[in-house]
PDB file of C-alpha atoms in Angstrom:
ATOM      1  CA  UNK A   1     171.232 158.074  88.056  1.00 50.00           C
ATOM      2  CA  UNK A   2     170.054 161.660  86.503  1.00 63.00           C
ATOM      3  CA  UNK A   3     168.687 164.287  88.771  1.00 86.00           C
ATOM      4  CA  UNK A   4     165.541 165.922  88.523  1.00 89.00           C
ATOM      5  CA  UNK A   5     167.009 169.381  87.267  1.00 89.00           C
ATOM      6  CA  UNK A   6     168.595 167.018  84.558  1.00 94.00           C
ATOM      7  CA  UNK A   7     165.701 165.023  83.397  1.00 95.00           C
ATOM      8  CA  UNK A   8     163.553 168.239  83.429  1.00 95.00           C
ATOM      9  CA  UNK A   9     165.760 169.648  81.340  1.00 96.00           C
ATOM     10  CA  UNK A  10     166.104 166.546  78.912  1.00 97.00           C
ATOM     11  CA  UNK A  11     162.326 166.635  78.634  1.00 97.00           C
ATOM     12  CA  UNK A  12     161.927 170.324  77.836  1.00 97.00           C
ATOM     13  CA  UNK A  13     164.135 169.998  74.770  1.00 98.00           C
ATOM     14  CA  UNK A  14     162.439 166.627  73.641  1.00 98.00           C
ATOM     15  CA  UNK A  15     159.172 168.764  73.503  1.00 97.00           C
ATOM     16  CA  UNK A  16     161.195 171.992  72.049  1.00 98.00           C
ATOM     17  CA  UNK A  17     162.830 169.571  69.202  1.00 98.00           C
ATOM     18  CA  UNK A  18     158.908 167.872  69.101  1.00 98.00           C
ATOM     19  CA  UNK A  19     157.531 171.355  68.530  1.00 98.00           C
ATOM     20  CA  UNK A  20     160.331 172.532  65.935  1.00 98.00           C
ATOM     21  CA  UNK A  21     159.290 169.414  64.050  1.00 98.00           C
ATOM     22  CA  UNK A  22     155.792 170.385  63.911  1.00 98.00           C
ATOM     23  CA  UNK A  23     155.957 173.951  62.688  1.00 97.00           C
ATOM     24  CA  UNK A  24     158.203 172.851  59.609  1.00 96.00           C
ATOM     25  CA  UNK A  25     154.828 170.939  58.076  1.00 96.00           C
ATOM     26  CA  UNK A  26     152.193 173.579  56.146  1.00 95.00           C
ATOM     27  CA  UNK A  27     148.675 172.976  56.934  1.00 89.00           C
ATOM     28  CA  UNK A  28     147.730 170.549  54.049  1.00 91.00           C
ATOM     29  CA  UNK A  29     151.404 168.766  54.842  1.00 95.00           C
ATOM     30  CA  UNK A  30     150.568 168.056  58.219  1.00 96.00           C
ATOM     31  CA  UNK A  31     147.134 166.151  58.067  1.00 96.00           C
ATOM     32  CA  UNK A  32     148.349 164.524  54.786  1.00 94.00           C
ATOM     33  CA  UNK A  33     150.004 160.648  55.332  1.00 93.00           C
ATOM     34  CA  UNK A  34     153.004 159.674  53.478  1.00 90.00           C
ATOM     35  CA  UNK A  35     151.970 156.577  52.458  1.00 87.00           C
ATOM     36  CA  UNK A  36     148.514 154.648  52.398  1.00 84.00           C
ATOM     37  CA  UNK A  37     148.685 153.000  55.515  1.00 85.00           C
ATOM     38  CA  UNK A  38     150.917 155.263  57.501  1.00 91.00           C
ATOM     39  CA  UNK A  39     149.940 158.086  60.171  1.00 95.00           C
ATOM     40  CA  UNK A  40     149.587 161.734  58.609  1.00 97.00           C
ATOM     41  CA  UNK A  41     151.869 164.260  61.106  1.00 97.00           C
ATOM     42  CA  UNK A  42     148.906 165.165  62.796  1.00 98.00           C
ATOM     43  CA  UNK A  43     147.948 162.001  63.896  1.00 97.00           C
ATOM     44  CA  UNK A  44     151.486 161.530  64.985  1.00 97.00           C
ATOM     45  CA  UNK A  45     151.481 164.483  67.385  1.00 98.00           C
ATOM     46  CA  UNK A  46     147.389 163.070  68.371  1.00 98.00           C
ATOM     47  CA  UNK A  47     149.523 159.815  69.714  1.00 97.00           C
ATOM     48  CA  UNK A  48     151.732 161.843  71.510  1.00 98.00           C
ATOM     49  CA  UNK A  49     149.288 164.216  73.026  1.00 98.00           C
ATOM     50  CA  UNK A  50     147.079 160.519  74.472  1.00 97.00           C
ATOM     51  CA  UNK A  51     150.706 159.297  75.404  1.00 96.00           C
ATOM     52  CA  UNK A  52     151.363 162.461  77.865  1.00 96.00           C
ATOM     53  CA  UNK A  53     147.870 163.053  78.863  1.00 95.00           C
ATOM     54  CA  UNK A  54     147.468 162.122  82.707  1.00 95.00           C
ATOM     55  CA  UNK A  55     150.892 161.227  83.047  1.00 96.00           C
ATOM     56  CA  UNK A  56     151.199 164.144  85.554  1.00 96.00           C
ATOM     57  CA  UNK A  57     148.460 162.358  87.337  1.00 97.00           C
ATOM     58  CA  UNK A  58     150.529 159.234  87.480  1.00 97.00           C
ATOM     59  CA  UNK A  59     153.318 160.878  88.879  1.00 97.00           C
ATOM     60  CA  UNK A  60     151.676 162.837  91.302  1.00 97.00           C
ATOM     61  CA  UNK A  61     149.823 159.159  91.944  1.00 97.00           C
ATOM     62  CA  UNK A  62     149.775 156.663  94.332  1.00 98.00           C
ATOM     63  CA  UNK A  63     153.632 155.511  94.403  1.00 97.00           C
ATOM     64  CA  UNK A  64     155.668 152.998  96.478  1.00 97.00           C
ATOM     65  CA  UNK A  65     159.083 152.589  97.591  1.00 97.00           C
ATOM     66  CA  UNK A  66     161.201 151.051  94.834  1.00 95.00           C
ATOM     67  CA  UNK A  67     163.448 147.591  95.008  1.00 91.00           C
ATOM     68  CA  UNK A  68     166.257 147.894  93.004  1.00 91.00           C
ATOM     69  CA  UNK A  69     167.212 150.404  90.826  1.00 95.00           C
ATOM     70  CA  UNK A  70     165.418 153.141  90.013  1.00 96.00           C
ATOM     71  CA  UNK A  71     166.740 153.462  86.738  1.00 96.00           C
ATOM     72  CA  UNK A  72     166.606 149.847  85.717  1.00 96.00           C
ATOM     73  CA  UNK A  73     164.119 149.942  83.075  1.00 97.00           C
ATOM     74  CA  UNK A  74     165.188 153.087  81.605  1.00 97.00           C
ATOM     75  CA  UNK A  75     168.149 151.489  79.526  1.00 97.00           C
ATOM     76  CA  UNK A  76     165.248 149.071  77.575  1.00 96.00           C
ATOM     77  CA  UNK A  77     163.016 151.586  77.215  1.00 96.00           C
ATOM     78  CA  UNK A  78     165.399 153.801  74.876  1.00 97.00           C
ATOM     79  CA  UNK A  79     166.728 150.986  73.248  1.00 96.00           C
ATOM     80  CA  UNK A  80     163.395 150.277  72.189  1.00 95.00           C
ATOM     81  CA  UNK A  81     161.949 153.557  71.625  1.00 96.00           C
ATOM     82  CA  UNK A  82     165.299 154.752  70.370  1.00 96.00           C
ATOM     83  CA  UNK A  83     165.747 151.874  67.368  1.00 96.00           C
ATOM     84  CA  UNK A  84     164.379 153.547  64.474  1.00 95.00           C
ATOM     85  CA  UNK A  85     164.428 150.768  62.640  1.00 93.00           C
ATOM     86  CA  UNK A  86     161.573 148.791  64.461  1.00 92.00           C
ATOM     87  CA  UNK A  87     158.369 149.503  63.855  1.00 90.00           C
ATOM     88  CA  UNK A  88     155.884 148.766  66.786  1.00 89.00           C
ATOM     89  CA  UNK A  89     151.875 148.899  67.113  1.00 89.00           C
ATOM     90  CA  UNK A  90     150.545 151.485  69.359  1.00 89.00           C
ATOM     91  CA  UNK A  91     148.481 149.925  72.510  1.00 89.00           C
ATOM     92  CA  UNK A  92     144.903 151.383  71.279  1.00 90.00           C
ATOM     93  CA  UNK A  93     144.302 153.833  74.366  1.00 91.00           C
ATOM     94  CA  UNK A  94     147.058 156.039  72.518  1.00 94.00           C
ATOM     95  CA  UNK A  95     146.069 154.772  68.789  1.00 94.00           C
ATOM     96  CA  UNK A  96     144.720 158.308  66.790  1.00 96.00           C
ATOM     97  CA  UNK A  97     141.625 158.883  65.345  1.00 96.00           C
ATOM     98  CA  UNK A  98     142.084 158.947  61.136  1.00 95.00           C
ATOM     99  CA  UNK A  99     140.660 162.403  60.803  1.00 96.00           C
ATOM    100  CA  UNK A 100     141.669 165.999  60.399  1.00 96.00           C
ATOM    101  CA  UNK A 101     143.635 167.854  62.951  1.00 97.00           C
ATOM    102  CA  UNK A 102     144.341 171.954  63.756  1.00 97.00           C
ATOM    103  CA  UNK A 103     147.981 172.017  64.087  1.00 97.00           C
ATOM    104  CA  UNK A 104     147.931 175.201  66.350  1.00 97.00           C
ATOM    105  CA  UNK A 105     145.417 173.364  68.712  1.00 97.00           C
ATOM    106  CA  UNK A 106     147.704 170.163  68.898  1.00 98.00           C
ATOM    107  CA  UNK A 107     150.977 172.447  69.795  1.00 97.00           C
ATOM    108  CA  UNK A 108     148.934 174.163  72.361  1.00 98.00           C
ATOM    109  CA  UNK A 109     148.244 170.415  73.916  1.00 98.00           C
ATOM    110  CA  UNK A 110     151.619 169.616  73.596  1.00 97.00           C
ATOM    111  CA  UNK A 111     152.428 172.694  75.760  1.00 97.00           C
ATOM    112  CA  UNK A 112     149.905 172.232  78.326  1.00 97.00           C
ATOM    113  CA  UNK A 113     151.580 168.317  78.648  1.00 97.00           C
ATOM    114  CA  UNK A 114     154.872 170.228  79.752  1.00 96.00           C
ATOM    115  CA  UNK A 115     153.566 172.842  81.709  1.00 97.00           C
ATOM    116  CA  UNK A 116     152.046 170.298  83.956  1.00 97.00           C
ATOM    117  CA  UNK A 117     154.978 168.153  84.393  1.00 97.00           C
ATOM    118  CA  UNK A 118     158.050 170.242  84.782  1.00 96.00           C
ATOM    119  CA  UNK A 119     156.412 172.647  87.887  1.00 96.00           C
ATOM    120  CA  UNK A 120     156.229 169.214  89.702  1.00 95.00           C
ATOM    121  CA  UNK A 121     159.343 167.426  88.815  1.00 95.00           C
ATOM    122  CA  UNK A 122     161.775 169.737  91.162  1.00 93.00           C
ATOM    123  CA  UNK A 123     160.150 168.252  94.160  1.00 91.00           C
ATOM    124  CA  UNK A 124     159.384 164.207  93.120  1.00 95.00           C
ATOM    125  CA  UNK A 125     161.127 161.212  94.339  1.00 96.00           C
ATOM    126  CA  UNK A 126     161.597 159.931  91.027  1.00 97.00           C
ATOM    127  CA  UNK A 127     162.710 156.459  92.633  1.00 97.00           C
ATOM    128  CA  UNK A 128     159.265 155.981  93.486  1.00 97.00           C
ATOM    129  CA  UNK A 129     157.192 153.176  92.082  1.00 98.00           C
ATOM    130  CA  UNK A 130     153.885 154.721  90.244  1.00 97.00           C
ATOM    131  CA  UNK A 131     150.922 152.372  90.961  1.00 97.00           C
ATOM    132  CA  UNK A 132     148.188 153.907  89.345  1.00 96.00           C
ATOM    133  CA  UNK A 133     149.490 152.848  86.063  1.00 92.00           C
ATOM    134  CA  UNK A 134     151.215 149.417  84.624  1.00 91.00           C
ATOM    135  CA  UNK A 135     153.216 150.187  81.163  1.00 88.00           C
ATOM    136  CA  UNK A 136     152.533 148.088  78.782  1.00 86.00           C
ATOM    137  CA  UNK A 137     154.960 144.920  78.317  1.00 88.00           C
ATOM    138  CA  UNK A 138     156.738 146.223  81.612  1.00 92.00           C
ATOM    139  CA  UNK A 139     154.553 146.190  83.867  1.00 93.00           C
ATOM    140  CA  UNK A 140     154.861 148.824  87.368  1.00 96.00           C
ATOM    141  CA  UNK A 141     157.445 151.989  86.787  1.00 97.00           C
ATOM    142  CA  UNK A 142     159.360 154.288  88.541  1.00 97.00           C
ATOM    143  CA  UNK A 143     158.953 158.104  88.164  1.00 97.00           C
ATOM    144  CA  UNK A 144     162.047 158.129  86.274  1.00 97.00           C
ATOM    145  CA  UNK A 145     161.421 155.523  83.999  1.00 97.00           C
ATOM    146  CA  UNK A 146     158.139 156.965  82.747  1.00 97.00           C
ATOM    147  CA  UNK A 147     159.416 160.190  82.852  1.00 97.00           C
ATOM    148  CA  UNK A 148     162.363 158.573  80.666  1.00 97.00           C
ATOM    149  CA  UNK A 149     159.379 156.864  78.619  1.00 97.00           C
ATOM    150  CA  UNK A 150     158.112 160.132  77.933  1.00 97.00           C
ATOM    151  CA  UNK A 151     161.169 161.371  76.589  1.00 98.00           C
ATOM    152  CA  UNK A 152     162.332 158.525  74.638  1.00 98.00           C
ATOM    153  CA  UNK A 153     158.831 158.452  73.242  1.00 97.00           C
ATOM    154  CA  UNK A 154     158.869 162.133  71.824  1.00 98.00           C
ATOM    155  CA  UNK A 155     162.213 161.450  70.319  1.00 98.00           C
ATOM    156  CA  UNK A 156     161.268 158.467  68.527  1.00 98.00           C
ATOM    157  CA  UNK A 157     158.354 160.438  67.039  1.00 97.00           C
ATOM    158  CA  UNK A 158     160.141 163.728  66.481  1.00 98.00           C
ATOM    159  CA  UNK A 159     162.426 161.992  64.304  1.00 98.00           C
ATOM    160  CA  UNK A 160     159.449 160.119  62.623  1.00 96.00           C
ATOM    161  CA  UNK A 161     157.760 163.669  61.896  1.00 97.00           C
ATOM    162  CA  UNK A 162     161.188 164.548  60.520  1.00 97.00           C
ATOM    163  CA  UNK A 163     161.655 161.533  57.894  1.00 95.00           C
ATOM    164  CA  UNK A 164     157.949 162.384  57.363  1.00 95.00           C
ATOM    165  CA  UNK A 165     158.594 165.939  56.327  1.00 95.00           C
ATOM    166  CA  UNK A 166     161.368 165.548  53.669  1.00 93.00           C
ATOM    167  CA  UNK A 167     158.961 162.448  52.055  1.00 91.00           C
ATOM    168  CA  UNK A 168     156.076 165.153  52.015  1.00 90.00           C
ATOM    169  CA  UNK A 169     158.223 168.489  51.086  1.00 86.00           C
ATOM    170  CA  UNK A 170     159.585 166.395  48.453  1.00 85.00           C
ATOM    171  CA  UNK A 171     156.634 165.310  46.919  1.00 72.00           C
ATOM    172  CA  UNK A 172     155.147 168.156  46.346  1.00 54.00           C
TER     173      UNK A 172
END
C-alpha cells in the first residue's frame, strides 16, 4: 500500500501535468469544443475543479475504521478512469455549465484544490473510511481510494485536454 509522502507526491504531479496541459491552449482554444457535442477545455478543467471541490472536507470528514483493504478499490478505480477508450457520463453535481470560462481563474482553482489537500495528507490515516460522502457506483471510500480517485481522475482528463489540443492546434 503507498504512503502518504508517496501519494502526495503522485497527486502534485497529476495537477503539475493537469496545469501544463492547460497553459498549452490560447484563449479562444480553450473555451472552443472540438466537436459539436463535446466539452470545450474549459469546461473540462470546470469538471475537474466540481470534482476536487470539498474533497478536503471529506477527508478531513467523519471517517471510520476500514474492513479489509484499504487499497481495495483503488485497482478499479484506475482501470476505469485510466481506459481511455471508454467514454463515461459525468454524475451531474460535477457536469459543467456550457458557457465561457477565464483560464487564469480556473488554474488559480485548480491550485487552491492542491493547496488544501497536500498540507493535510502528511498526517491522515488514509485507511480510514470517509462517511460524509458515497462515490458514485462504489459506494463508501477510504482516504486512499478517493485520494487515488482524485488522481486517476486528473489523469484521465489531462490526457483528454491533450488529444483536445492537437484536434484544436490543428485546425486552425
Amino acid at each position: 500500500m503507498e504512503n502518504n509522502h508517496t501519494i502526495a507526491a503522485e497527486l502534485a504531479t497529476a495537477f503539475t501535468d493537469l496545469e501544463k496541459s492547460v497553459l498549452r491552449f490560447n484563449r479562444t482554444q480553450f473555451n472552443t469544443k472540438p466537436a459539436d457535442q463535446s466539452w470545450s477545455a474549459a469546461m473540462v478543467v470546470q469538471h475537474l475543479i466540481l470534482a476536487g471541490k470539498g474533497i478536503d472536507q471529506v477527508l478531513l470528514g467523519n471517517t471510520k475504521p476500514t474492513s479489509g483493504a484499504a487499497d481495495q478499490k483503488v485497482e478499479t478505480i484506475r482501470n476505469i478512469l485510466l481506459d481511455f477508450n471508454a467514454k463515461y457520463n459525468s454524475p451531474p453535481f460535477i457536469e459543467p455549465k456550457d458557457q465561457h470560462y477565464e483560464q487564469e481563474e480556473q488554474l488559480q482553482q485548480l491550485q487552491q484544490i492542491v493547496d488544501t489537500i497536500l498540507p493535510i495528507l502528511p498526517n491522515l490515516d488514509l485507511s480510514a473510511t470517509c462517511l460524509d460522502f458515497e462515490f458514485p457506483g462504489l459506494g463508501q471510500v477510504t482516504r486512499l481510494e478517493l485520494i487515488s480517485f482524485l488522481i486517476y481522475h486528473t489523469q484521465r482528463h489531462t490526457h483528454q485536454l491533450n488529444n483536445m489540443f492537437k484536434v484544436l492546434a490543428t485546425a486552425v
